[in-house]
Amino acid sequence: MEFAELIRTGQAQAELLRGPEEPPLRGTLCITGHHLLLSPGPQATPDLWLLLLRNVDSIEKRIAGDSGTITLRCKDLRVLQLDIEGVEATLDIARSIEALSSLESVITSFPFFYRPKGLRLGDAWHFHPPECYYKRVARETNAWRLSEANEDFSLCPSYPRAVIVPRAVEDSALARSARFRQGGRFPVLSYYHAPSGTVLLRAGQPLTGPQKRRCSEDEELLRVVLAGARPGARGFIVDTRSPQAAKQARMTGGGTEAKAAYPGWKRLHRPLERGRPLQESFVHLVEACGDLEQSMDRWLNRLESCRWLSHVKETLSTACLAAQSMEQEGACVLVHGADGTDSTLLITSLAQLILDPLSRTMAGFQELIEREWIQAGHPFQLRCAHSAFSHARPKHEAPTFLLFLDCVWQLGRQFPLSLEFGEGMLLALFDHAYASPFGTFLCNNEKERCLCEVRTRTHSLWSGLSQPKEQRKLRNPLYVPNPLAIWPSAEPQSLRLWQGLFLRGTRLPEPSEVAWEKVWQIVTDQEKTEGSQPTDSASEPRP
Amino acid sequence: MTVIFFSSVPSQNYFGKKMWIISFKALTGAISSYETLPVLALDLFNKEVIYICPFNGPIKGRVYITNYRLYLRSLETDSALILDVPLGVISRIEKMGGATSRGENSYGLDITCKDLRNLRFALKQEGHSRRDMFEILTRYAFPLAHSLGLPNHHWRITFINKCYKLCDTYPALLVVPYRASDEDLRKVATFRSRNRIPVLSWIHPENKTVIVRCSQPLVGMGGKRNKEDERYLDVIRETNRQVNKLTIYDARPNVNAVANKATGGGYESDDVYHNAELFFLDIHNIHVMRESLKKVKDIVYPNVEESHWLSSLESTHWLEHIKLVLTGAIQVADRVSSGKSSVVVHCSDGWDRTAQLTSLAMLMLDSFYRSIEGFEILVQKEWISFGHKFASRIGHGDKNHADADRSPIFLQFIDCVWQMSKQFPTAFEFNERFLITILDHLYSCRFGTFLYNCESAREKQKVTERTVSLWSLINSNKDKFKNPFYTKEINRVLYPVASMRHLELWVNYYIRWNPRIKQQQPNPVEQRYMELLALRDEYIKRLDELQFANSAKLSDPSASPSSPSQMMPHVQTHF
């Protein structure tokens, strides 16, 4: 295997510290192409400790005397310390980890080698093709069709092969609209809201440029959308940039929809943070949470100055705006920013969670992530290349998906019974988005996934998560289906720091998992005793 | 109006059989009338004794003590005397005579009754029969004190404050070191602010270390000393031989304690109290807390501060004060539990910060107080009986809103409890609604529970006769206040994390009037929690039935039904 030349050492004796609460682990350390292994010997529990090298975000080595210390900061925000015997061994291990954790090739990544027992390749990949959601839409309305105009990814490399578009619009018109939109992302259906008969669309920014170009097919497409909804329906275009930023984008060929060109559509600007400032906010937050020296009377100030919670607030309130326009105003909504692959997806996916009870189920939520994030072309590989600890200058990294998960966590906290999945599910998604043995979050879009044959050569996270032993961690035992829209409060007083994630290192004495487990016991014990009838002698009088 | 105190508590005695204990007013001494309840008699003591009848002289008889009465039948042919005394009538039990007493019938027990009689019994000096009778009587006549295994050979119950003459803000019944005489107590009282002498709040069931509460010593500018006080603290220290220092926690910031000397107060300096270590806990006074809460109100009502919420919240310092109170209580609990040292807690008068610290530490140390029943007793004992000045701090019925005596000390305590319940979601039997209900009725004056400043005032105003207790409202509808995730764990000590990162503003209480802070309507949540509780109860019932069925199959069918203790694994065994 080609990794062999990157592995500079056989093995070494080491002690691993996983955190203040956990006991240290001593044993033999060794490196493989994808993992760091520590084997404390067959009698110990666990008898093997394993870290996916891809999970390492930053590495720091210190030499003292004839031993060394390596601190690994992981993408899942855990901090590990390895005390290793021997200076050479320490340096070799550090160099090997550095080299192996930063490999960029997709097809040599671990998911292509991961073959767990009990799972079959390709099993869950076909759960959520675009056809599947289209069938749901088609049951409600005839106004939309599934177009395969993007079969060979020629219209839009970041869209899937099939997209849902207005029935009255021809594939040729789609091709023209695609040329008028950033990244070829012409307006497509994201969600059909049956109770009000309105739709949620997403797209890339229109390429009006400084000359204020227009595209009649694009205008026609949006006109048809309004015509297909109920008579007199209005439309809102939610632009996730400020008016100034949208105007400025014209200078680089982008822009926004001119009022006169799209009758019936009203533009609303809701600026959301993205890109580097968002990444920096994340980095500062993690830094603040890990800084145990922080004097106590400045904590809330520091938390505020990280601005993470205000990003959560802006995101949630924009999602509420989109959802409200559909549910209460009966309007159609088109969401876009610049590329339409980041803040756009945040808003469309959260609006669905607010409105659509199905998306709040376990299966529905997985389908939502698959459809609105993975297939919708959120560039996971670029955005999640590094987490909060990397010293490398961020290029394309941004914690957009994490921001989405945080917003969902806030929803779950405000509506403790309405989501079928719990915090464990959100934590798992965060972990796997940044480093995973599964192929689900690999690559940046469907086109790349196709080229790498991800769907045939790796296992899907969804089949991994459907293993019975995972279920208790992931599901919410208190869930009761709620047919209504759930309107979260986005006031700062209602939002909390997601302690389960950001304070992972400083655990509470009774972690939420313990309470979680107890609730499960109550629920499942009841199911167990049902059916087991007490015998006759129980009819004796009880004191 | 009827007075219902705590409803009767089904409990288990030390023999594992079920019995009914009728609960009392918390450690107030004045035990009101018993309600008639089904009683499962339990023979506890059966011995020949001499009853010293004040009218007919000594009479030989057999005494039977059950869990609810003392019964004596004469064994002499010419006397048909029968004594039948409910244990609740007993007000005081004293030993008379010692090992060296030689006079006839001079060794025994003297029992003072509330129904205006004294009963004297002479017992044989050998065979521990007096000790047994004394212990059984005290255990069953004063079950509340018994939750702590008191009295024991280090601690005694004293009635010196029966008429509130020693200290008018203390309860009538106090637990003090066995080796301190009532005369000592009187002398110590002169040296403690408002006569609030060090008395026992809690004793560790295993290592027997104690939490003692009091007020500041009256040291003053001149550095006055009081030999009895010094000796008294040393006697307290000596009840615990595991460490040779007594730990004193002064709740105040160091500078405040020093400043108090100017008004006659002060603290225990280590050149006078050689065997004690003193720590200051830096908790600010009632005025600081009042101003802090005012600032909280300013940022949440009517308009909730939007743009700089977290920094404005920080500038109220409310959470910082919560942190300091919790940190102090954690230190007390840790010292007692891990440090195996007895602890004295005081502030200035010992009725605000001291109550916060002792009650929170007890909540951390003793799982009993985390039940609904136990929490009621905790509040009743550490706050109401020990004279937290509810009337002055809340300002019941008083129009002087700017009164400097007002302060949200009790609210702050409940906030700390809430913070703990957030961190230990399965450790408390009660839910958030229970805490909010208590706070709502703290102000409502619908119940007598929080009226007046101290026990003596309440007695004078006949509060228990003229008002209903809040606890009877809660106990009559307990399900509403139960935490469905509660799992009883007897010996677990809770140490909450008192870091700012893990404390949060209690939004459901402080911002509940703001319609914009909306979450899922509480009703469906509560509804679901109630369903869960029902599920759990159903589960436990079925488990009982299955166990019952099994044990019935295993045991001889003619034998009595299996012991109730087997069928009630979930019943509390506290007393």
PDB file of C-alpha atoms in Angstrom, chain A residues 3-215:
ATOM      1  CA  PHE A   3       0.872   4.640   2.790  1.00  0.00           C
ATOM      2  CA  ALA A   4       3.838   2.504   3.776  1.00  0.00           C
ATOM      3  CA  GLU A   5       6.359   5.171   2.917  1.00  0.00           C
ATOM      4  CA  LEU A   6       4.550   7.686   5.091  1.00  0.00           C
ATOM      5  CA  ILE A   7       4.644   5.472   8.150  1.00  0.00           C
ATOM      6  CA  ARG A   8       7.973   6.086   9.768  1.00  0.00           C
ATOM      7  CA  THR A   9       7.783   3.845  12.739  1.00  0.00           C
ATOM      8  CA  GLY A  10       6.665   0.439  13.797  1.00  0.00           C
ATOM      9  CA  GLN A  11       5.447   0.901  17.319  1.00  0.00           C
ATOM     10  CA  ALA A  12       6.160   2.612  20.612  1.00  0.00           C
ATOM     11  CA  GLN A  13       5.153   2.516  24.262  1.00  0.00           C
ATOM     12  CA  ALA A  14       2.811   5.314  25.181  1.00  0.00           C
ATOM     13  CA  GLU A  15       0.294   6.621  27.666  1.00  0.00           C
ATOM     14  CA  LEU A  16      -2.896   8.221  26.441  1.00  0.00           C
ATOM     15  CA  LEU A  17      -4.826  10.917  28.319  1.00  0.00           C
ATOM     16  CA  ARG A  18      -8.317  11.449  27.000  1.00  0.00           C
ATOM     17  CA  GLY A  19      -9.532  14.109  29.382  1.00  0.00           C
ATOM     18  CA  PRO A  20      -9.673  15.011  33.049  1.00  0.00           C
ATOM     19  CA  GLU A  21     -12.476  12.522  33.782  1.00  0.00           C
ATOM     20  CA  GLU A  22     -11.140   9.478  32.035  1.00  0.00           C
ATOM     21  CA  PRO A  23      -8.375   7.232  33.370  1.00  0.00           C
ATOM     22  CA  PRO A  24      -5.132   7.194  31.387  1.00  0.00           C
ATOM     23  CA  LEU A  25      -4.514   4.284  29.060  1.00  0.00           C
ATOM     24  CA  ARG A  26      -1.048   2.671  28.746  1.00  0.00           C
ATOM     25  CA  GLY A  27      -0.015   0.397  25.975  1.00  0.00           C
ATOM     26  CA  THR A  28       1.626  -0.128  22.642  1.00  0.00           C
ATOM     27  CA  LEU A  29       1.042   2.598  20.112  1.00  0.00           C
ATOM     28  CA  CYS A  30       1.123   1.893  16.416  1.00  0.00           C
ATOM     29  CA  ILE A  31       0.135   3.580  13.192  1.00  0.00           C
ATOM     30  CA  THR A  32      -1.593   2.162  10.159  1.00  0.00           C
ATOM     31  CA  GLY A  33      -2.584   3.893   6.956  1.00  0.00           C
ATOM     32  CA  HIS A  34      -5.741   5.302   8.455  1.00  0.00           C
ATOM     33  CA  HIS A  35      -5.565   4.801  12.191  1.00  0.00           C
ATOM     34  CA  LEU A  36      -3.666   5.424  15.317  1.00  0.00           C
ATOM     35  CA  LEU A  37      -3.977   2.364  17.551  1.00  0.00           C
ATOM     36  CA  LEU A  38      -3.202   1.870  21.180  1.00  0.00           C
ATOM     37  CA  SER A  39      -3.273  -1.641  22.504  1.00  0.00           C
ATOM     38  CA  PRO A  40      -3.182  -1.864  26.299  1.00  0.00           C
ATOM     39  CA  GLY A  41      -3.220  -5.644  26.114  1.00  0.00           C
ATOM     40  CA  PRO A  42      -5.970  -8.228  26.004  1.00  0.00           C
ATOM     41  CA  GLN A  43      -6.930  -7.960  29.679  1.00  0.00           C
ATOM     42  CA  ALA A  44      -7.611  -4.246  29.627  1.00  0.00           C
ATOM     43  CA  THR A  45     -10.860  -2.509  28.793  1.00  0.00           C
ATOM     44  CA  PRO A  46     -11.044  -1.347  26.147  1.00  0.00           C
ATOM     45  CA  ASP A  47      -8.560  -3.817  24.719  1.00  0.00           C
ATOM     46  CA  LEU A  48      -7.986  -1.546  21.740  1.00  0.00           C
ATOM     47  CA  TRP A  49      -8.251   2.182  21.348  1.00  0.00           C
ATOM     48  CA  LEU A  50      -8.560   3.521  17.831  1.00  0.00           C
ATOM     49  CA  LEU A  51      -8.443   6.978  16.288  1.00  0.00           C
ATOM     50  CA  LEU A  52      -9.176   7.765  12.678  1.00  0.00           C
ATOM     51  CA  LEU A  53      -6.193   9.825  11.547  1.00  0.00           C
ATOM     52  CA  ARG A  54      -8.472  11.903   9.366  1.00  0.00           C
ATOM     53  CA  ASN A  55      -9.965  13.167  12.660  1.00  0.00           C
ATOM     54  CA  VAL A  56      -6.724  14.906  13.655  1.00  0.00           C
ATOM     55  CA  ASP A  57      -7.036  18.650  13.175  1.00  0.00           C
ATOM     56  CA  SER A  58      -3.774  19.800  14.679  1.00  0.00           C
ATOM     57  CA  ILE A  59      -0.745  18.139  16.164  1.00  0.00           C
ATOM     58  CA  GLU A  60       1.753  19.524  18.606  1.00  0.00           C
ATOM     59  CA  LYS A  61       4.862  17.764  19.843  1.00  0.00           C
ATOM     60  CA  ARG A  62       7.099  18.448  22.834  1.00  0.00           C
ATOM     61  CA  ILE A  63      10.284  16.693  23.770  1.00  0.00           C
ATOM     62  CA  ALA A  64      11.479  16.443  27.343  1.00  0.00           C
ATOM     63  CA  GLY A  65      14.463  14.262  28.243  1.00  0.00           C
ATOM     64  CA  ASP A  66      14.142  10.899  26.538  1.00  0.00           C
ATOM     65  CA  SER A  67      10.417  10.984  26.042  1.00  0.00           C
ATOM     66  CA  GLY A  68       7.970  13.131  24.184  1.00  0.00           C
ATOM     67  CA  THR A  69       4.435  14.372  24.325  1.00  0.00           C
ATOM     68  CA  ILE A  70       2.106  14.698  21.387  1.00  0.00           C
ATOM     69  CA  THR A  71      -1.099  16.678  21.731  1.00  0.00           C
ATOM     70  CA  LEU A  72      -3.714  15.822  19.162  1.00  0.00           C
ATOM     71  CA  ARG A  73      -6.612  18.219  18.700  1.00  0.00           C
ATOM     72  CA  CYS A  74      -9.349  16.430  16.856  1.00  0.00           C
ATOM     73  CA  LYS A  75     -11.930  17.685  14.423  1.00  0.00           C
ATOM     74  CA  ASP A  76     -14.663  16.445  16.755  1.00  0.00           C
ATOM     75  CA  LEU A  77     -13.270  18.943  19.333  1.00  0.00           C
ATOM     76  CA  ARG A  78     -11.689  16.329  21.592  1.00  0.00           C
ATOM     77  CA  VAL A  79      -8.166  16.892  22.837  1.00  0.00           C
ATOM     78  CA  LEU A  80      -5.902  13.894  23.349  1.00  0.00           C
ATOM     79  CA  GLN A  81      -2.459  13.707  24.854  1.00  0.00           C
ATOM     80  CA  LEU A  82       0.041  10.963  24.134  1.00  0.00           C
ATOM     81  CA  ASP A  83       3.134  10.531  26.291  1.00  0.00           C
ATOM     82  CA  ILE A  84       5.576   8.472  24.298  1.00  0.00           C
ATOM     83  CA  GLU A  85       8.803   6.754  25.312  1.00  0.00           C
ATOM     84  CA  GLY A  86      11.760   7.670  23.151  1.00  0.00           C
ATOM     85  CA  VAL A  87      12.530  10.878  21.313  1.00  0.00           C
ATOM     86  CA  GLU A  88      12.921   9.264  17.911  1.00  0.00           C
ATOM     87  CA  ALA A  89       9.705   7.347  18.289  1.00  0.00           C
ATOM     88  CA  THR A  90       7.874  10.545  19.227  1.00  0.00           C
ATOM     89  CA  LEU A  91       9.186  12.446  16.232  1.00  0.00           C
ATOM     90  CA  ASP A  92       8.463   9.570  13.874  1.00  0.00           C
ATOM     91  CA  ILE A  93       4.940   9.180  15.136  1.00  0.00           C
ATOM     92  CA  ALA A  94       4.298  12.890  14.916  1.00  0.00           C
ATOM     93  CA  ARG A  95       5.582  13.061  11.351  1.00  0.00           C
ATOM     94  CA  SER A  96       3.573  10.043  10.319  1.00  0.00           C
ATOM     95  CA  ILE A  97       0.382  11.471  11.794  1.00  0.00           C
ATOM     96  CA  GLU A  98       1.012  14.804  10.100  1.00  0.00           C
ATOM     97  CA  ALA A  99       1.485  13.206   6.728  1.00  0.00           C
ATOM     98  CA  LEU A 100      -1.347  10.714   6.941  1.00  0.00           C
ATOM     99  CA  SER A 101      -3.969  13.008   8.435  1.00  0.00           C
ATOM    100  CA  SER A 102      -3.658  15.541   5.667  1.00  0.00           C
ATOM    101  CA  LEU A 103      -3.989  13.230   2.671  1.00  0.00           C
ATOM    102  CA  GLU A 104      -6.382  14.784   0.230  1.00  0.00           C
ATOM    103  CA  SER A 105      -7.112  11.951  -2.121  1.00  0.00           C
ATOM    104  CA  VAL A 106     -10.684  10.765  -1.748  1.00  0.00           C
ATOM    105  CA  ILE A 107     -10.330   7.294  -3.160  1.00  0.00           C
ATOM    106  CA  THR A 108      -7.548   6.318  -0.796  1.00  0.00           C
ATOM    107  CA  SER A 109      -9.524   7.517   2.198  1.00  0.00           C
ATOM    108  CA  PHE A 110     -10.671   5.074   4.844  1.00  0.00           C
ATOM    109  CA  PRO A 111     -14.323   4.718   3.726  1.00  0.00           C
ATOM    110  CA  PHE A 112     -13.019   2.923   0.630  1.00  0.00           C
ATOM    111  CA  PHE A 113     -11.433   0.298   2.856  1.00  0.00           C
ATOM    112  CA  TYR A 114     -13.984   0.103   5.654  1.00  0.00           C
ATOM    113  CA  ARG A 115     -15.872  -3.186   5.504  1.00  0.00           C
ATOM    114  CA  PRO A 116     -17.780  -3.690   8.748  1.00  0.00           C
ATOM    115  CA  LYS A 117     -19.489  -6.958   9.544  1.00  0.00           C
ATOM    116  CA  GLY A 118     -23.227  -6.992   9.102  1.00  0.00           C
ATOM    117  CA  LEU A 119     -23.400  -4.270   6.474  1.00  0.00           C
ATOM    118  CA  ARG A 120     -23.622  -4.810   2.745  1.00  0.00           C
ATOM    119  CA  LEU A 121     -22.203  -2.321   0.272  1.00  0.00           C
ATOM    120  CA  GLY A 122     -24.787  -0.179  -1.418  1.00  0.00           C
ATOM    121  CA  ASP A 123     -27.499  -1.080   1.070  1.00  0.00           C
ATOM    122  CA  ALA A 124     -28.725   2.332   2.122  1.00  0.00           C
ATOM    123  CA  TRP A 125     -27.564   4.405  -0.798  1.00  0.00           C
ATOM    124  CA  HIS A 126     -30.860   4.016  -2.549  1.00  0.00           C
ATOM    125  CA  PHE A 127     -33.027   5.161   0.305  1.00  0.00           C
ATOM    126  CA  HIS A 128     -33.162   8.752  -0.800  1.00  0.00           C
ATOM    127  CA  PRO A 129     -32.915   9.278  -4.562  1.00  0.00           C
ATOM    128  CA  PRO A 130     -34.588  12.438  -5.941  1.00  0.00           C
ATOM    129  CA  GLU A 131     -37.406  10.251  -7.333  1.00  0.00           C
ATOM    130  CA  CYS A 132     -38.373   9.420  -3.817  1.00  0.00           C
ATOM    131  CA  TYR A 133     -39.164  12.977  -2.787  1.00  0.00           C
ATOM    132  CA  TYR A 134     -40.761  13.679  -6.152  1.00  0.00           C
ATOM    133  CA  LYS A 135     -43.295  10.912  -5.509  1.00  0.00           C
ATOM    134  CA  ARG A 136     -44.316  12.677  -2.334  1.00  0.00           C
ATOM    135  CA  VAL A 137     -44.796  15.964  -4.176  1.00  0.00           C
ATOM    136  CA  ALA A 138     -46.670  14.305  -7.032  1.00  0.00           C
ATOM    137  CA  ARG A 139     -49.241  12.928  -4.608  1.00  0.00           C
ATOM    138  CA  GLU A 140     -50.182  16.497  -3.734  1.00  0.00           C
ATOM    139  CA  THR A 141     -49.868  18.450  -6.964  1.00  0.00           C
ATOM    140  CA  ASN A 142     -49.516  18.004 -10.670  1.00  0.00           C
ATOM    141  CA  ALA A 143     -47.680  21.286 -11.239  1.00  0.00           C
ATOM    142  CA  TRP A 144     -44.175  19.852 -10.894  1.00  0.00           C
ATOM    143  CA  ARG A 145     -42.114  17.289 -12.778  1.00  0.00           C
ATOM    144  CA  LEU A 146     -38.859  15.448 -12.268  1.00  0.00           C
ATOM    145  CA  SER A 147     -36.375  16.645 -14.870  1.00  0.00           C
ATOM    146  CA  GLU A 148     -33.318  14.676 -15.871  1.00  0.00           C
ATOM    147  CA  ALA A 149     -31.876  17.591 -17.789  1.00  0.00           C
ATOM    148  CA  ASN A 150     -28.805  17.389 -15.534  1.00  0.00           C
ATOM    149  CA  GLU A 151     -28.292  13.675 -16.223  1.00  0.00           C
ATOM    150  CA  ASP A 152     -24.609  14.182 -17.123  1.00  0.00           C
ATOM    151  CA  PHE A 153     -24.099  17.117 -14.732  1.00  0.00           C
ATOM    152  CA  SER A 154     -23.654  19.428 -17.709  1.00  0.00           C
ATOM    153  CA  LEU A 155     -26.183  22.048 -16.616  1.00  0.00           C
ATOM    154  CA  CYS A 156     -25.009  22.194 -13.042  1.00  0.00           C
ATOM    155  CA  PRO A 157     -22.141  20.197 -11.572  1.00  0.00           C
ATOM    156  CA  SER A 158     -23.380  20.679  -8.024  1.00  0.00           C
ATOM    157  CA  TYR A 159     -26.950  19.454  -8.612  1.00  0.00           C
ATOM    158  CA  PRO A 160     -27.988  15.805  -8.623  1.00  0.00           C
ATOM    159  CA  ARG A 161     -28.951  14.024 -11.852  1.00  0.00           C
ATOM    160  CA  ALA A 162     -32.638  14.716 -11.369  1.00  0.00           C
ATOM    161  CA  VAL A 163     -34.298  17.844 -10.004  1.00  0.00           C
ATOM    162  CA  ILE A 164     -37.900  18.920  -9.491  1.00  0.00           C
ATOM    163  CA  VAL A 165     -39.012  21.816 -11.704  1.00  0.00           C
ATOM    164  CA  PRO A 166     -42.334  23.348 -12.832  1.00  0.00           C
ATOM    165  CA  ARG A 167     -44.122  21.022 -15.267  1.00  0.00           C
ATOM    166  CA  ALA A 168     -44.666  23.887 -17.705  1.00  0.00           C
ATOM    167  CA  VAL A 169     -40.953  24.585 -18.097  1.00  0.00           C
ATOM    168  CA  GLU A 170     -39.029  22.691 -20.765  1.00  0.00           C
ATOM    169  CA  ASP A 171     -35.549  21.267 -20.275  1.00  0.00           C
ATOM    170  CA  SER A 172     -34.190  23.715 -22.854  1.00  0.00           C
ATOM    171  CA  ALA A 173     -35.470  26.646 -20.809  1.00  0.00           C
ATOM    172  CA  LEU A 174     -33.788  25.119 -17.760  1.00  0.00           C
ATOM    173  CA  ALA A 175     -30.505  25.079 -19.640  1.00  0.00           C
ATOM    174  CA  ARG A 176     -30.814  28.816 -20.352  1.00  0.00           C
ATOM    175  CA  SER A 177     -31.797  29.604 -16.807  1.00  0.00           C
ATOM    176  CA  ALA A 178     -28.795  27.568 -15.648  1.00  0.00           C
ATOM    177  CA  ARG A 179     -26.458  29.750 -17.695  1.00  0.00           C
ATOM    178  CA  PHE A 180     -27.975  32.791 -15.978  1.00  0.00           C
ATOM    179  CA  ARG A 181     -27.399  31.484 -12.456  1.00  0.00           C
ATOM    180  CA  GLN A 182     -24.220  31.165 -10.407  1.00  0.00           C
ATOM    181  CA  GLY A 183     -22.772  27.669 -10.688  1.00  0.00           C
ATOM    182  CA  GLY A 184     -25.601  26.716 -13.031  1.00  0.00           C
ATOM    183  CA  ARG A 185     -27.937  26.518 -10.063  1.00  0.00           C
ATOM    184  CA  PHE A 186     -31.271  27.351 -11.652  1.00  0.00           C
ATOM    185  CA  PRO A 187     -34.321  27.567  -9.366  1.00  0.00           C
ATOM    186  CA  VAL A 188     -35.486  24.099  -8.298  1.00  0.00           C
ATOM    187  CA  LEU A 189     -38.075  22.897  -5.866  1.00  0.00           C
ATOM    188  CA  SER A 190     -36.812  22.312  -2.370  1.00  0.00           C
ATOM    189  CA  TYR A 191     -40.051  21.677  -0.499  1.00  0.00           C
ATOM    190  CA  TYR A 192     -43.734  21.588  -1.305  1.00  0.00           C
ATOM    191  CA  HIS A 193     -45.893  22.754   1.600  1.00  0.00           C
ATOM    192  CA  ALA A 194     -49.171  20.963   1.074  1.00  0.00           C
ATOM    193  CA  PRO A 195     -51.286  22.729   3.749  1.00  0.00           C
ATOM    194  CA  SER A 196     -50.929  26.087   1.983  1.00  0.00           C
ATOM    195  CA  GLY A 197     -50.092  24.797  -1.492  1.00  0.00           C
ATOM    196  CA  THR A 198     -46.933  26.892  -1.611  1.00  0.00           C
ATOM    197  CA  VAL A 199     -43.365  26.028  -2.510  1.00  0.00           C
ATOM    198  CA  LEU A 200     -39.852  26.648  -1.303  1.00  0.00           C
ATOM    199  CA  LEU A 201     -37.259  27.037  -4.070  1.00  0.00           C
ATOM    200  CA  ARG A 202     -33.527  27.513  -4.064  1.00  0.00           C
ATOM    201  CA  ALA A 203     -31.012  28.697  -6.618  1.00  0.00           C
ATOM    202  CA  GLY A 204     -27.692  30.492  -7.116  1.00  0.00           C
ATOM    203  CA  GLN A 205     -27.577  34.265  -7.604  1.00  0.00           C
ATOM    204  CA  PRO A 206     -28.640  35.580 -11.020  1.00  0.00           C
ATOM    205  CA  LEU A 207     -25.670  36.647 -13.149  1.00  0.00           C
ATOM    206  CA  THR A 208     -26.970  40.101 -13.937  1.00  0.00           C
ATOM    207  CA  GLY A 209     -23.526  41.691 -13.864  1.00  0.00           C
ATOM    208  CA  PRO A 210     -22.892  45.398 -14.143  1.00  0.00           C
ATOM    209  CA  GLN A 211     -25.057  45.586 -17.274  1.00  0.00           C
ATOM    210  CA  LYS A 212     -28.089  44.280 -15.393  1.00  0.00           C
ATOM    211  CA  ARG A 213     -28.575  41.417 -17.816  1.00  0.00           C
ATOM    212  CA  ARG A 214     -31.869  39.578 -17.869  1.00  0.00           C
ATOM    213  CA  CYS A 215     -32.912  36.074 -18.817  1.00  0.00           C
TER     214      CYS A 215
END
